[in-house]
XYZ file of C-alpha atoms in Angstrom:
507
model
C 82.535 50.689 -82.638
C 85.403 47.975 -82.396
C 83.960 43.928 -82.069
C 85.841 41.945 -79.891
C 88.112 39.227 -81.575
C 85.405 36.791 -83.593
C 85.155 33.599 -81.619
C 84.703 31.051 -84.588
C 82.603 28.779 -82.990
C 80.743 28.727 -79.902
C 77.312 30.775 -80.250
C 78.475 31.498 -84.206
C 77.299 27.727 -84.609
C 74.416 28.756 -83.610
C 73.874 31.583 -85.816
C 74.819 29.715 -88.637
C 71.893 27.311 -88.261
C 69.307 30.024 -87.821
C 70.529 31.801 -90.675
C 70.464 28.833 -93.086
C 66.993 28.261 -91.921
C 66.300 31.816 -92.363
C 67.329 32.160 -95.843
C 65.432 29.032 -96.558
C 62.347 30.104 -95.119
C 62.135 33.964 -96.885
C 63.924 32.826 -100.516
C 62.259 29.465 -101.061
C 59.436 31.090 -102.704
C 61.238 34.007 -104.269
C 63.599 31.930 -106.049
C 61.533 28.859 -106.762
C 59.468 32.037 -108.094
C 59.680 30.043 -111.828
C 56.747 27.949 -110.603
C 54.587 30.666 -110.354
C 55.463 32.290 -112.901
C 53.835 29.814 -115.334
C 50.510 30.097 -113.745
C 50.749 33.648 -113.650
C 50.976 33.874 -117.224
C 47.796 31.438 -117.786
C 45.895 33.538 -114.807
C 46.751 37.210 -116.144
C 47.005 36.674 -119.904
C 50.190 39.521 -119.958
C 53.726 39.120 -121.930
C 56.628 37.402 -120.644
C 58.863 40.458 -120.212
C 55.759 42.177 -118.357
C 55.227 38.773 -115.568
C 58.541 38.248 -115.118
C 58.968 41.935 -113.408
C 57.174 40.133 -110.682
C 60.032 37.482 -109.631
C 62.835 40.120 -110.760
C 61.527 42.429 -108.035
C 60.950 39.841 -105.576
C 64.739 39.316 -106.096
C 66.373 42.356 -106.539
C 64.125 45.230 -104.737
C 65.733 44.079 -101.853
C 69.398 44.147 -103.061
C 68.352 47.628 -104.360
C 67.961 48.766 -101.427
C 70.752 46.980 -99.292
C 72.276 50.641 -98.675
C 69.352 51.022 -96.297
C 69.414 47.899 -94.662
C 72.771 47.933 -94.395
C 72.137 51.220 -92.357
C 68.930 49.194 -90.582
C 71.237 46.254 -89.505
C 73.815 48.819 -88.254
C 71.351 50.839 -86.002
C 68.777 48.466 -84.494
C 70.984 45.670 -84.775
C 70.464 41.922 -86.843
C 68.072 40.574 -84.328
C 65.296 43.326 -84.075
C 65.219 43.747 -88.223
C 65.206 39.954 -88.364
C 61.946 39.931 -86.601
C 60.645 42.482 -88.345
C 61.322 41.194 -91.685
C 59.761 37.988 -90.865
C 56.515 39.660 -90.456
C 56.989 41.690 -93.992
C 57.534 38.268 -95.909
C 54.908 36.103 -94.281
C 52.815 39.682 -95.153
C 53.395 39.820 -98.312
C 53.306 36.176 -99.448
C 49.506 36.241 -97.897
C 49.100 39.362 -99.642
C 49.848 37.636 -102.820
C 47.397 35.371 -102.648
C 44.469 37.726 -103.149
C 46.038 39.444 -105.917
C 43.499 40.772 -108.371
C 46.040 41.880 -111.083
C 49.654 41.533 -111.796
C 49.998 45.459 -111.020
C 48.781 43.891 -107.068
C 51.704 41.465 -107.610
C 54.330 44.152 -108.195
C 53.416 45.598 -104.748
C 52.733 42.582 -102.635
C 54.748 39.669 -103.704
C 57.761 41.922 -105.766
C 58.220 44.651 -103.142
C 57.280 43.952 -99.671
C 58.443 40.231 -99.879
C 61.376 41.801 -101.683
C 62.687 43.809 -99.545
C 62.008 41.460 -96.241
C 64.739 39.359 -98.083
C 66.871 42.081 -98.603
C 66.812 42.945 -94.814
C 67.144 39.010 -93.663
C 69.897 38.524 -96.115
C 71.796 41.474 -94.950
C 71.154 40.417 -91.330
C 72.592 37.230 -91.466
C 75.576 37.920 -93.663
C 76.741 40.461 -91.326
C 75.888 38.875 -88.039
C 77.679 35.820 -89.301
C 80.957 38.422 -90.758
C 81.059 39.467 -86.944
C 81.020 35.593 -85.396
C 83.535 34.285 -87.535
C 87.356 35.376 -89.256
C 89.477 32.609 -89.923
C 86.245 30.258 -90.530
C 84.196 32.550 -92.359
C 84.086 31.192 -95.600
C 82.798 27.814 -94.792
C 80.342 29.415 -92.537
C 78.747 31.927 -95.176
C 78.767 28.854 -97.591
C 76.849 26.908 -95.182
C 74.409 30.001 -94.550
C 73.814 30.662 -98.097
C 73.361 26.971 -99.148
C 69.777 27.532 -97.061
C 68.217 29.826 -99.812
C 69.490 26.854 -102.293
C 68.384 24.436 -100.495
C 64.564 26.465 -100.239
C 64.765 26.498 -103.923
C 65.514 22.903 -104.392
C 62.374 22.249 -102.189
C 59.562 25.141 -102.500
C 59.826 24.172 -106.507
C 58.421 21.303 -105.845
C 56.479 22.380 -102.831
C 54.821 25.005 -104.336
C 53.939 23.184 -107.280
C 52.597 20.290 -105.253
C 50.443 22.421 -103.506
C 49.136 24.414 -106.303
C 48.046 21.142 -108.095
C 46.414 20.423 -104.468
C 44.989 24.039 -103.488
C 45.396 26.525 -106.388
C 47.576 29.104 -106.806
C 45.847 31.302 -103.772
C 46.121 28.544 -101.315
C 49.709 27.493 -102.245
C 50.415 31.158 -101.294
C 48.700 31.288 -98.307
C 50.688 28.475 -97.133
C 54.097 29.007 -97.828
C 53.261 32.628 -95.993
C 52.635 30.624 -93.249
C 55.644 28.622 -93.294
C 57.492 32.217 -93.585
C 56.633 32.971 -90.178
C 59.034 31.084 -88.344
C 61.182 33.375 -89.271
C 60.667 35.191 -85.905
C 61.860 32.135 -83.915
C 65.033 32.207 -85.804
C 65.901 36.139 -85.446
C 65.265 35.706 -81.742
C 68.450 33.669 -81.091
C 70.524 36.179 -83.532
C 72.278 37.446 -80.384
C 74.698 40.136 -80.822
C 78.480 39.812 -80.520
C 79.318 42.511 -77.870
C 81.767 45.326 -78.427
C 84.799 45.713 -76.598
C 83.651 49.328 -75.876
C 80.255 48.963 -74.691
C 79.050 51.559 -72.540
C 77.874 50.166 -69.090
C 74.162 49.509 -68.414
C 73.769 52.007 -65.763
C 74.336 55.511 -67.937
C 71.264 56.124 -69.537
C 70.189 58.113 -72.366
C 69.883 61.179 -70.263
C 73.374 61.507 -69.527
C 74.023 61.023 -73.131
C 72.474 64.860 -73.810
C 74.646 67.525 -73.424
C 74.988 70.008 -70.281
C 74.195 72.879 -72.322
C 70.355 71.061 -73.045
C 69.980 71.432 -69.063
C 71.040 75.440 -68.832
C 67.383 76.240 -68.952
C 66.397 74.292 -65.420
C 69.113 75.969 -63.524
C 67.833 79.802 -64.795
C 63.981 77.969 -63.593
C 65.149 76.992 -60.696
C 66.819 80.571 -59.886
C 63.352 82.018 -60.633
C 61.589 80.035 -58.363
C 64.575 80.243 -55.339
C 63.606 84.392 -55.867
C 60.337 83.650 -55.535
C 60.876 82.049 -51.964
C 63.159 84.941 -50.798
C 60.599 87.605 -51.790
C 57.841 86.080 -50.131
C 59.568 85.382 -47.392
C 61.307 88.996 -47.405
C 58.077 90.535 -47.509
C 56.702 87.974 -44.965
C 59.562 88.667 -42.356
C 59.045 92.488 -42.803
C 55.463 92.550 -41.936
C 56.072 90.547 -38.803
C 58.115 93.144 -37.589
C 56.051 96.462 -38.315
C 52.991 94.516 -37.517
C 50.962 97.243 -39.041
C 48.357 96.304 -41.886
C 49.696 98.976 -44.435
C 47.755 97.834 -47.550
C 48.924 100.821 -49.672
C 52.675 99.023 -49.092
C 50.883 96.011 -49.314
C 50.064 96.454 -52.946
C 53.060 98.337 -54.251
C 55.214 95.417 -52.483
C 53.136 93.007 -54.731
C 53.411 94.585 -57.734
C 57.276 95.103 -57.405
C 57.745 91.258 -56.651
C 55.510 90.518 -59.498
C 56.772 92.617 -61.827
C 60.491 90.828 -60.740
C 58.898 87.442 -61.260
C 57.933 88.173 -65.020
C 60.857 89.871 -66.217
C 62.978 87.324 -64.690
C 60.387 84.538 -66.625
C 60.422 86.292 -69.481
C 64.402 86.431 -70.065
C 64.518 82.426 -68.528
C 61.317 81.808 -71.476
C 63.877 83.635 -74.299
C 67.395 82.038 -72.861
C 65.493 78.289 -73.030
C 64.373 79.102 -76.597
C 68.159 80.018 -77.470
C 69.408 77.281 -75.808
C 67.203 74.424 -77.634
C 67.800 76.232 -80.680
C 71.001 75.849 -80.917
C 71.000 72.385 -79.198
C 68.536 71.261 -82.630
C 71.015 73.205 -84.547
C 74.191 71.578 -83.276
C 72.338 67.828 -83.826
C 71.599 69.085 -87.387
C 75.119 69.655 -88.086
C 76.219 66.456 -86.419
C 73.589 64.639 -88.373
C 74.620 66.382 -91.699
C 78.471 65.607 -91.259
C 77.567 61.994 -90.675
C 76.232 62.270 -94.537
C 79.361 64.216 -95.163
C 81.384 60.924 -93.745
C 79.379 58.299 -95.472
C 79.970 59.792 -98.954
C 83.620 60.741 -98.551
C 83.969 57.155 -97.284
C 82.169 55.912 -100.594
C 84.307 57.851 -103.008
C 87.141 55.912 -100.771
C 86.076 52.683 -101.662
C 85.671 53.230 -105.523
C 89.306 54.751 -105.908
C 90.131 51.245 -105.029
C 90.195 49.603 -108.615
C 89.031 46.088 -107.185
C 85.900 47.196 -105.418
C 85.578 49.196 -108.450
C 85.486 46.326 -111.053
C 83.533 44.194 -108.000
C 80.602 46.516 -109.011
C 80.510 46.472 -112.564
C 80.673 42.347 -112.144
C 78.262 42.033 -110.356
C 76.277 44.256 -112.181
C 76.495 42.492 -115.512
C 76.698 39.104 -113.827
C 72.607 38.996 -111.863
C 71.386 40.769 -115.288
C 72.769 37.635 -117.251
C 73.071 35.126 -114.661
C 69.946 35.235 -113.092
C 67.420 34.705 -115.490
C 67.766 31.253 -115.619
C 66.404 30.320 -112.329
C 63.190 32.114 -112.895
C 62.495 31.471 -116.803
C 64.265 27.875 -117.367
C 60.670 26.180 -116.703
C 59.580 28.610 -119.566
C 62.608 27.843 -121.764
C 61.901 23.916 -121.206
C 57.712 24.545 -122.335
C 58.986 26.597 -125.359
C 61.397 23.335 -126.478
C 58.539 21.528 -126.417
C 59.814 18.715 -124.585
C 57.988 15.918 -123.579
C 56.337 15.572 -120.493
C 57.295 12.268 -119.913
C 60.986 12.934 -119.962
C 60.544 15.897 -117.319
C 62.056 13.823 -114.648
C 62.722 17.007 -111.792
C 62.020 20.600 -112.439
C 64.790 22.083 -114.228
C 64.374 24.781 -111.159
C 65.257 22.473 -107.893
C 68.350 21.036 -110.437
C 69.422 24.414 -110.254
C 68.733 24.729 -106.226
C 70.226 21.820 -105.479
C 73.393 22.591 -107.112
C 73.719 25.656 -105.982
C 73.619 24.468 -102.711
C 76.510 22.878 -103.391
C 78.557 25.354 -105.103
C 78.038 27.644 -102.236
C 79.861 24.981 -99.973
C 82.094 23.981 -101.839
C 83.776 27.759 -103.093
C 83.069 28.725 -99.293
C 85.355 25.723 -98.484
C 87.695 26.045 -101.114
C 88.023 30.302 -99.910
C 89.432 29.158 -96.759
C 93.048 27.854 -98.394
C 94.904 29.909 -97.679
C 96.732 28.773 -101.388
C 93.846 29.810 -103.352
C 92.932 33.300 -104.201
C 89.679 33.836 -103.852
C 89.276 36.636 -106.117
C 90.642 34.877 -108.998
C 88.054 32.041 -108.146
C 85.701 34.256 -108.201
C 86.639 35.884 -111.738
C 86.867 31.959 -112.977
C 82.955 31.689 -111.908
C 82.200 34.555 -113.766
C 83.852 33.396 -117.078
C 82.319 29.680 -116.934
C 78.760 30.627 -116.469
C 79.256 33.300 -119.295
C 79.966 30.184 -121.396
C 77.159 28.012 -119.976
C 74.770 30.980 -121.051
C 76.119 30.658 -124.591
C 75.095 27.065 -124.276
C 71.282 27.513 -123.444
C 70.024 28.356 -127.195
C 71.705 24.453 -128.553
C 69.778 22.664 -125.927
C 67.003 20.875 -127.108
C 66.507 18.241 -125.225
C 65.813 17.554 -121.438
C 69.247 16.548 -120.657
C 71.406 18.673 -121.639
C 68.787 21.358 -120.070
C 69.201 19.427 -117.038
C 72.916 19.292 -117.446
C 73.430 23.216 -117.820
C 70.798 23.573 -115.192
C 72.711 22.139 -113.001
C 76.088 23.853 -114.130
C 74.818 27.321 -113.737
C 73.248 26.171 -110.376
C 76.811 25.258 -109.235
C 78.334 28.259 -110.513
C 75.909 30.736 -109.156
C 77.197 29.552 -105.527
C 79.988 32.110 -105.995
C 77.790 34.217 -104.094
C 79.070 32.213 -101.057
C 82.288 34.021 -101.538
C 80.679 37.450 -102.579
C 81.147 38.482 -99.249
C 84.370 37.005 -97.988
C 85.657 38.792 -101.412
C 84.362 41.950 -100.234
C 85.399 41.553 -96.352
C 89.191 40.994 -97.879
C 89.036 43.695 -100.332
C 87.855 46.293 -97.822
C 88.484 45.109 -94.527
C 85.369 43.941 -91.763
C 84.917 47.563 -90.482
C 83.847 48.636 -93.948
C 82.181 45.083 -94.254
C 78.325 46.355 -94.343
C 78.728 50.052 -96.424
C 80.650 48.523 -99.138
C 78.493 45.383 -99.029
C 75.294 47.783 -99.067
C 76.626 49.558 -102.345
C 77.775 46.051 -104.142
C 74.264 44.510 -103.502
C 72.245 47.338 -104.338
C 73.813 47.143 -108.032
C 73.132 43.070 -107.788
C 69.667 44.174 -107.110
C 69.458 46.203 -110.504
C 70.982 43.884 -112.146
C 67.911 41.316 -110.399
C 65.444 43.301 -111.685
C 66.761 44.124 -115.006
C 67.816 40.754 -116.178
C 64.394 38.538 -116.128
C 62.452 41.287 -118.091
C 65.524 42.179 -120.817
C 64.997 38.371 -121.542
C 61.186 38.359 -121.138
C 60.994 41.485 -123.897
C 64.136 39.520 -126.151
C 61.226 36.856 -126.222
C 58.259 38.981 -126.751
C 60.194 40.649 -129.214
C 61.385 37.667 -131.678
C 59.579 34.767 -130.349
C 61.927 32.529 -129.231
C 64.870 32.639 -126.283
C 68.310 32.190 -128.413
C 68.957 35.773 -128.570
C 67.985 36.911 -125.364
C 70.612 33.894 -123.634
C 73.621 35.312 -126.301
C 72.552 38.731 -124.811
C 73.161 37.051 -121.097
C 76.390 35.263 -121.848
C 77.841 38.316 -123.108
C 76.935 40.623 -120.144
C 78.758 38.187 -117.959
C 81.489 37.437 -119.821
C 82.360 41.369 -119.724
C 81.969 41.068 -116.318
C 84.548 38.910 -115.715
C 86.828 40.169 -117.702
C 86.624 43.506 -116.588
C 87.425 42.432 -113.332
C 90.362 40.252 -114.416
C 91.660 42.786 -115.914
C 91.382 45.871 -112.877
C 92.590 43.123 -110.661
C 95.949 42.212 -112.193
C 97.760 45.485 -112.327
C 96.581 46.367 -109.323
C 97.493 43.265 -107.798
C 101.229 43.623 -107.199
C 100.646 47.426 -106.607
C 98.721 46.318 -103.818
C 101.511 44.079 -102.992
C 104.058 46.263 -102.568
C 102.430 48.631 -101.208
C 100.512 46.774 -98.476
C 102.984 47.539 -95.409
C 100.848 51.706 -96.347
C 97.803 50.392 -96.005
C 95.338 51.156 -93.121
C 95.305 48.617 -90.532
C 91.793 47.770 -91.247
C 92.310 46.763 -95.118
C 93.550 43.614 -96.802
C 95.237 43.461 -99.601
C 95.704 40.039 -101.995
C 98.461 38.440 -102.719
C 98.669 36.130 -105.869
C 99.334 32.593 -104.897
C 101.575 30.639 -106.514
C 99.292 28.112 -107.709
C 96.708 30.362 -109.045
């Protein structure tokens, strides 16, 4: 399917808004998940590494399984698994709040809420790809600054209303607030192809003529039927003679006619619809054939190749912080009274604006986005190194808010990805990238959690982090520089449908 030219404006206005509001509403909680995660450990008495599965699934089951809602979004379309999605967070969220153990928590709050997120994020990234080209980065930085901006606030939120309703009733609530999700996927119109079929072929004339063979043999049957009868009608008008000897063998000749000619329509109708199920089969099975072949395409490209390992190595050792900094703050033993904000919205609130301002800064056409991104990667690798010296609230606060402002590269994630592999190949190759984000999600809070468990204090477990991101990023500085030029030179080969970079001058 080809989309008509993006219009960059208009309607895409409008889906920017509803997308913002619809990341804030389904990752306010998952993200400001660092809240809760301090009165899960007081309610449930279990280890660090053990709670903290909770908020690593909550964030990365869903990126885990971005393959399939890439393949969601593409079939039923952004609006439909919007809606439904809204219904699986609020769900889950309410679920929560009844949660007997933290095994309950895995399920409810981890998984279904989870993967809701997973499907809304992939919604909105690609229904905002598909409004906008030459404006895109500023609008996915404005669209991503909403699940920022839902951290900066449910942190507080959430712990406002636990100190006013308990844990239970500050879930029930903020599954409540979740379900105006629906209002905002029902204005996620769709951009229109420029080959849409019209409205008035249905699905019937979609099947092919083969399918119908069957009703033309049935109809046969029954025309023979009427020229019997009325054969064997016409004939006894004329002798006018009650003859019931004839009579009888006359029936039993046109009955006799009637079954074998049922019998070989009954066995042709069986052929035909098995070979109709056999032909879909194979249609459906080289469809699997495509999407792997196309997936081996996209990792002999070195880029998209080193994109996955980053981004890997970089949500195993950059997320942690936003889900165990309250922890890391408690175990410093600072004092109270010098715990201005939670270190949590710092880290919201920043990232809000590193989202806009790298989506901004991706639409120069001077800068190369990839290399910003790789620059990212390399300063929050050093910020992570910088965790274990902080001892005081301040410079907590201060790194907070550095590695909030740095983790708004994933603004330009996707505008990497749409340039690396061109917007046709926008949602596979975004499905595979995110689905290794996702184990890298789920992996990261725990590996820390255990590091703790293990020797009782976090300075290892951040040198662990730093590391894993710093190999990131330099793993994809280095499979992007050779292949750079190549790419360069080579670009007048490429497929109309792939970008290629160029280095700018400045970078």
């Amino acid at each position: 399917m080809v989309f008509r030219k993006p219009p960059d404006g208009g309607w895409g206005w409008v889906i920017v808004v509803v997308s913002f509001f619809t990341q804030f509403l389904c990752y306010g909680s998952p993200l400001a998940v660092g809240v809760l995660y301090l009165e899960w450990l007081d309610a449930f008495g279990e280890g660090k590494g053990k709670t903290a599965w909770v908020g690593s699934l909550a964030n990365g089951i869903g990126l885990l399984a971005s393959p399939v809602c890439s393949i969601c979004v593409s079939s039923f379309g952004a609006r439909p698994v919007a809606i439904f999605s809204g219904f699986m967070v609020a769900g889950g969220l309410m679920m929560s709040s009844f949660a007997p153990n933290i095994y309950f928590l895995y399920l409810s709050y981890g998984i279904v809420v989870g993967l809701g997120c997973g499907l809304l994020y992939t919604a909105t990234v690609t229904i905002t790809c598909h409004y906008f080209d030459k404006r895109r980065g500023l609008a996915l930085g404005l669209i991503s600054t909403g699940s920022s901006v839902g951290l900066f606030i449910y942190a507080a939120l959430q712990r406002e209303l636990i100190d006013l309703y308990g844990l239970d009733g500050c879930l029930l609530i903020v599954g409540a607030l979740s379900l105006n999700i629906l209002a905002c996927g029902s204005l996620m119109r769709p951009l229109e192809s420029s080959d849409s079929t019209s409205p008035e072929k249905t699905c019937v004339d979609k099947v092919p003529d083969q399918y119908f063979v069957y009703h033309e043999k049935e109809k046969t049957v029954e025309e023979n039927i009427s020229i019997l009868e009325k054969g064997y009608i016409d004939e006894k008008c004329v002798n006018n003679v009650p003859d019931y000897k004839q009579d009888n063998i006359l029936n039993k000749n046109v009955l006799s006619s009637i079954n074998i000619n049922e019998k070989d329509t009954y066995k042709k109708k069986v052929v035909e619809q098995t070979n109709f199920c056999k032909q879909l089969a194979k249609r459906k099975w080289q469809l699997y054939l495509n999407y792997w072949e196309e997936t081996i395409v996209l990792f002999k490209n070195k880029v998209f190749s080193a994109l996955f390992v980053a981004i890997l190595l970089f949500d195993i050792g950059g997320f942690p912080p936003s889900l165990l900094m309250e922890d890391v703050a408690r175990s410093a033993n600072i004092d109270e009274e010098d715990y201005h904000m939670p270190l949590i919205s710092i880290i919201g609130i920043m990232t809000a604006v590193g989202k806009l301002t790298l989506g901004i800064l991706a639409d120069f056409k001077w800068i190369n986005t990839l290399y910003l991104y790789v620059i990212t990667l390399l300063m929050t690798g050093v910020a992570l190194f910088a965790i274990p010296f902080a001892k005081s609230y301040l410079t907590l606060a201060m790194l907070s808010g550095i590695l909030g402002f740095l983790t708004g590269n994933w603004s330009i994630f996707p505008y990497v990805t749409t340039k690396t592999v061109g917007i046709e190949k926008l949602t596979h190759a975004y499905g595979i990238l995110m689905f290794f984000a996702g184990l890298g999600n789920s992996l990261g809070p725990p590996i820390v959690g255990w590091f703790y468990d293990w020797t009782q204090e976090y300075d290892t477990a951040f040198y662990f982090s730093g590391f894993c991101v710093l190999l990131g990023g330099f793993l994809l500085l280095l499979a992007a520089l050779p292949c750079w030029n190549a790419c360069t030179n080579q670009s007048s080969q490429l497929p109309p449908n792939t970008y290629s970079y160029k280095v700018a001058s400045s970078a």
